[in-house]
XYZ file of C-alpha atoms in Angstrom:
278
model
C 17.237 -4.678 13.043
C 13.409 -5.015 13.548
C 12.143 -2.642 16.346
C 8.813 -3.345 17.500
C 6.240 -0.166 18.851
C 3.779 -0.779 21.139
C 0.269 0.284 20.551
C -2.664 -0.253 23.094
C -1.293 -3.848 23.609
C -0.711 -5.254 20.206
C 3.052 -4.658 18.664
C 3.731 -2.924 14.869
C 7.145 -4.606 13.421
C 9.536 -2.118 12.019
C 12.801 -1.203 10.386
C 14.617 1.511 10.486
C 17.496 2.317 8.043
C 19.875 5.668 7.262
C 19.718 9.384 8.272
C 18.045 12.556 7.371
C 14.332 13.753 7.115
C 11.973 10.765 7.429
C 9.832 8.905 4.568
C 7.616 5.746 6.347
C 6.388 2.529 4.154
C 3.613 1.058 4.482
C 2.582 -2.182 2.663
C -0.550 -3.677 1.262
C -2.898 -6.606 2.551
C -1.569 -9.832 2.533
C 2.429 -8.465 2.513
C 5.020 -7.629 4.506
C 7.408 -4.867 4.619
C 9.894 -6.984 2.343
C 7.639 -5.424 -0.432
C 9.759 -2.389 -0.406
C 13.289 -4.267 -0.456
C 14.436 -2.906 -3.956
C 13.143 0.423 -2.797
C 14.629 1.148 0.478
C 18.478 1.289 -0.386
C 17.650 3.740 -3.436
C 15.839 6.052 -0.323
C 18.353 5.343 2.019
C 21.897 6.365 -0.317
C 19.363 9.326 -1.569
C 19.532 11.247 2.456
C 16.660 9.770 3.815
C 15.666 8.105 7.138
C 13.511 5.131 5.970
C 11.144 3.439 8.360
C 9.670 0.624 6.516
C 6.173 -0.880 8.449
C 4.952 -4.053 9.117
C 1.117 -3.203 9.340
C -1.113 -4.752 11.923
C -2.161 -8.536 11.275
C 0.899 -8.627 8.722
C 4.520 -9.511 8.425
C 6.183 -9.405 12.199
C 3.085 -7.600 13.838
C 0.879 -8.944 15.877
C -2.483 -10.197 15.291
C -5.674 -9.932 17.603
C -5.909 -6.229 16.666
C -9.567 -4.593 17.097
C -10.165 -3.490 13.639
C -7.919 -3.192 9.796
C -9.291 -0.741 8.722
C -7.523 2.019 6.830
C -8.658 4.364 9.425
C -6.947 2.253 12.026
C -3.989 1.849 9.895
C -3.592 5.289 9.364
C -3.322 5.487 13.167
C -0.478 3.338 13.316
C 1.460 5.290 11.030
C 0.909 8.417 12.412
C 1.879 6.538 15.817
C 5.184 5.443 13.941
C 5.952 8.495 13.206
C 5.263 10.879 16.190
C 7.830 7.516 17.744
C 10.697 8.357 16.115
C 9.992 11.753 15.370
C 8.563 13.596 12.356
C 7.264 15.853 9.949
C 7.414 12.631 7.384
C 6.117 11.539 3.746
C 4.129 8.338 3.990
C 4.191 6.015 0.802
C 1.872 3.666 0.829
C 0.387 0.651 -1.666
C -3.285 -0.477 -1.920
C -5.298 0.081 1.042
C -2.070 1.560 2.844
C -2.548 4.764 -0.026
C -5.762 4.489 1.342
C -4.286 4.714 5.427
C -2.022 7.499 3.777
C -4.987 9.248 2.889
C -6.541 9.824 6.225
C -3.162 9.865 7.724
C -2.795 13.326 6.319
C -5.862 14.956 6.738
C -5.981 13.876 10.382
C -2.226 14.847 11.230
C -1.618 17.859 9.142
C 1.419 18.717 11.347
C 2.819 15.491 10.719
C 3.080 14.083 7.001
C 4.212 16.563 4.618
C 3.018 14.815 1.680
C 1.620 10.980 0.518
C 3.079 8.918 -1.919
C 0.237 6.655 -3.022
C 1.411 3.319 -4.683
C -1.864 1.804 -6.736
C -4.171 3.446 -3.567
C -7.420 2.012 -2.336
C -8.975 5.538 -1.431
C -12.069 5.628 -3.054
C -14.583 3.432 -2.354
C -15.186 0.701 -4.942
C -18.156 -1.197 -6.539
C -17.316 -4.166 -9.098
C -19.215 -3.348 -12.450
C -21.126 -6.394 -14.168
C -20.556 -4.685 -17.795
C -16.829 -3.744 -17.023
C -16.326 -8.081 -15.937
C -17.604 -8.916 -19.218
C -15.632 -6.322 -21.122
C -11.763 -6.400 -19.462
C -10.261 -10.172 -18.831
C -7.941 -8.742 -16.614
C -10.421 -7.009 -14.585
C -12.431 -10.170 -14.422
C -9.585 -12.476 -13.657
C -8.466 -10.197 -10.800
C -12.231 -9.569 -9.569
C -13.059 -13.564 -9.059
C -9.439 -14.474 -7.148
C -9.947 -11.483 -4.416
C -13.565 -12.367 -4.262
C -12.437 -16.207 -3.797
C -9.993 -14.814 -1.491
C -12.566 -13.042 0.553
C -15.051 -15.281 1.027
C -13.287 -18.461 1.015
C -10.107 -17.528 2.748
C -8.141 -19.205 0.079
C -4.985 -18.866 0.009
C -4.591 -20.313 -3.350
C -6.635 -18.140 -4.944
C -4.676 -14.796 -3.498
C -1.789 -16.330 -4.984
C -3.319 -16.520 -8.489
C -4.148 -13.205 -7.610
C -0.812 -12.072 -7.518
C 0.343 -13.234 -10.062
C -1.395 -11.445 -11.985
C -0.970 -8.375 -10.233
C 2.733 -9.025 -11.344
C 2.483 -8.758 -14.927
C 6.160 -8.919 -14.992
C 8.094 -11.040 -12.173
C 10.538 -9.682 -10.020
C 13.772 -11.631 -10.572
C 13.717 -13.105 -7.124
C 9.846 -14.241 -7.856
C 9.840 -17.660 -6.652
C 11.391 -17.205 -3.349
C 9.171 -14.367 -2.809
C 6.126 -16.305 -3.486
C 7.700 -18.952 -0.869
C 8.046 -16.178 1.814
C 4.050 -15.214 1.182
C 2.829 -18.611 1.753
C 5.037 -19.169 4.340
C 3.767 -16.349 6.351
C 0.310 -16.259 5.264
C -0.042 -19.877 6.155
C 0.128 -18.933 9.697
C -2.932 -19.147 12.335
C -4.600 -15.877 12.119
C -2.875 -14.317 9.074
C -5.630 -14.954 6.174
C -8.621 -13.476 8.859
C -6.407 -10.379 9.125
C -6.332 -10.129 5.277
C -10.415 -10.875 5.412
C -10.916 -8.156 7.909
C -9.137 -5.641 5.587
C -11.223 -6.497 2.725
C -14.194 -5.807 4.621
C -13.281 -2.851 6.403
C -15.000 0.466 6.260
C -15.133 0.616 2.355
C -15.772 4.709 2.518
C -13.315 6.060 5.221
C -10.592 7.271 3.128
C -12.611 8.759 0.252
C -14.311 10.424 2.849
C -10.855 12.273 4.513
C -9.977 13.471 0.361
C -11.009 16.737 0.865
C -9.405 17.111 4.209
C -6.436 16.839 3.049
C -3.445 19.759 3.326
C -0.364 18.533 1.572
C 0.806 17.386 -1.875
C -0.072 14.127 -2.944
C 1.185 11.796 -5.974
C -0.850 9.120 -7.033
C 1.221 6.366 -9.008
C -0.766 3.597 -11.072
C 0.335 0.576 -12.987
C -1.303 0.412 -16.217
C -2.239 -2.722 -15.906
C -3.627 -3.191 -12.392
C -6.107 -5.885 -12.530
C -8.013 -4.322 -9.608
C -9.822 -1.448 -12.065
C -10.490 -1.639 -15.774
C -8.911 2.034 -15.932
C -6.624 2.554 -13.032
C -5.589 5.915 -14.286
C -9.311 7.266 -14.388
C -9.528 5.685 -10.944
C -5.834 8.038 -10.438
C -7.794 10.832 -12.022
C -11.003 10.458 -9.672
C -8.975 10.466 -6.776
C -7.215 13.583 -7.339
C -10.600 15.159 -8.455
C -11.775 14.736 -4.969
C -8.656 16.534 -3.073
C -8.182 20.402 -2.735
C -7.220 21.720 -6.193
C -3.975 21.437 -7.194
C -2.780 19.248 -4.290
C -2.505 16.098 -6.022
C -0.518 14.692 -9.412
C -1.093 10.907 -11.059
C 1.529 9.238 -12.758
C 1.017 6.082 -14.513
C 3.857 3.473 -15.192
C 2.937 1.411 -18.658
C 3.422 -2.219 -17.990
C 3.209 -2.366 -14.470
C 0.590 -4.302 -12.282
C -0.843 -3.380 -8.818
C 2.619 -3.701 -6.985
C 5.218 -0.975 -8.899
C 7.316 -0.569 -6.404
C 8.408 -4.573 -6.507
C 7.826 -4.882 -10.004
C 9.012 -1.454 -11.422
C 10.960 0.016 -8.297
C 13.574 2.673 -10.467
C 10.498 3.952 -12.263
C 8.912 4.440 -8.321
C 12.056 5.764 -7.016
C 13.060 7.958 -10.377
C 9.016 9.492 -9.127
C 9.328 9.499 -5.801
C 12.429 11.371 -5.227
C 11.394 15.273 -6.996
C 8.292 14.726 -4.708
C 10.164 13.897 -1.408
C 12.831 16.844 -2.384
C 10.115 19.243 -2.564
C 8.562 18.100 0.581
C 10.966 17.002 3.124
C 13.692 19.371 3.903
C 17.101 17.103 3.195
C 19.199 20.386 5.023
């Protein structure tokens, strides 16, 4: 059942699902929470108390928001859990790695470690020579730039697909449930605002942060021409020896849709180190 929290006047969608120590997921721009639905059962039968986010300006949350940044996302999550009670491991994907970020270095107390799903942390510049040299790269480059400055939703479509490099099996209906909702008054600006949100606030909260971290990148994310040196940088800036990069071969800039055993065969040492299941 969705549960809705209240924050300052605008409403964060939510579900909650199964017991035991708490693990919240938060999506990328664009999605909804139904990003994580091969993901959240495998959590759930493993002991843990799943709260699965609808971030502001997406899914079932409401729009008219003052800002999307990742700084203000971060404060919904921490909001989300203090709500229903922590110490919790965030996962997020894509600029929600990035809200993870900041999440933990401004609520130590809180989250117990980040799960960072193909992470928007550092802050990026698009490289002329690195357009000419990776396809990919440049394919993935023009359809968020068309996306950002047009608003077109066609063109974050052809985005996605090829940040799928491989389909999920229920693909088409998925697709159908993206334009459906992104169609909506209001939903495309809220992707827009993301995209030009503070581009430097969670690279800036690296080195403030206390607990583990693991960085997960699909080898073929179109959004870097080397997503595991972009991996690499970002544990380079964190504390020594707080952070660990794994990098699924084959898999785009969603691997928890498009690889989600891989994700969950990852994610569960991490959460078992790091959230007490007695």
């Amino acid at each position: 059942m969705t549960e809705h929290l209240n924050i300052a006047g605008n409403t964060l969608a939510y579900d909650v699902t199964g017991e035991g120590p708490l693990v919240v997921l938060a999506h990328g721009m664009g999605d909804s929470r139904h990003s994580y639905r091969f993901m959240v059962p495998a959590l759930v039968a493993a002991g843990y108390r799943v709260a699965n986010v609808d971030i502001r300006g997406c899914g079932d949350s409401s729009l008219g928001w003052d800002g999307y940044s990742r700084t203000d996302i971060a404060g919904d999550l921490v909001a989300v859990v203090r709500h229903l009670g922590g110490p919790a491991v965030i996962i997020g994907q894509s600029i929600s790695g990035g809200a993870a970020t900041i999440a933990a270095a401004t609520a130590p107390e809180l989250i117990t470690g980040t799960i960072e799903l193909a992470p928007f942390t550092r802050q990026q510049s698009v490289s002329l020579g690195a357009l000419f040299r990776s396809k990919r790269y440049r394919a993935g480059t023009t359809q968020l730039g068309l996306t950002l400055v047009l608003g077109s939703l066609s063109a974050w479509k052809k985005y996605l697909t090829l940040a799928y490099p491989t389909k999920p099996a229920d693909w088409d209906s998925e697709m159908a449930r993206i334009d459906a909702k992104m169609i909506e008054p209001g939903r495309m600006k809220a992707l827009q605002a993301m995209c030009k949100a503070n581009p430097a606030d969670a690279g800036e909260q690296l080195p403030n942060v206390t607990c583990p971290v693991l960085v997960i990148q699909g080898s073929l994310d179109p959004d870097w021409v080397d997503p595991r040196a972009e991996g690499e940088k970002i544990l380079a800036d964190l504390p020594t020896g707080l952070g660990e990069l794994a990098v699924i071969e084959g898999a785009g800039h969603y691997p928890h849709a498009q690889n989600p055993d891989e994700v969950v065969a990852l994610a569960l040492p991490f959460l078992a180190k790091n959230l007490s299941l007695a």
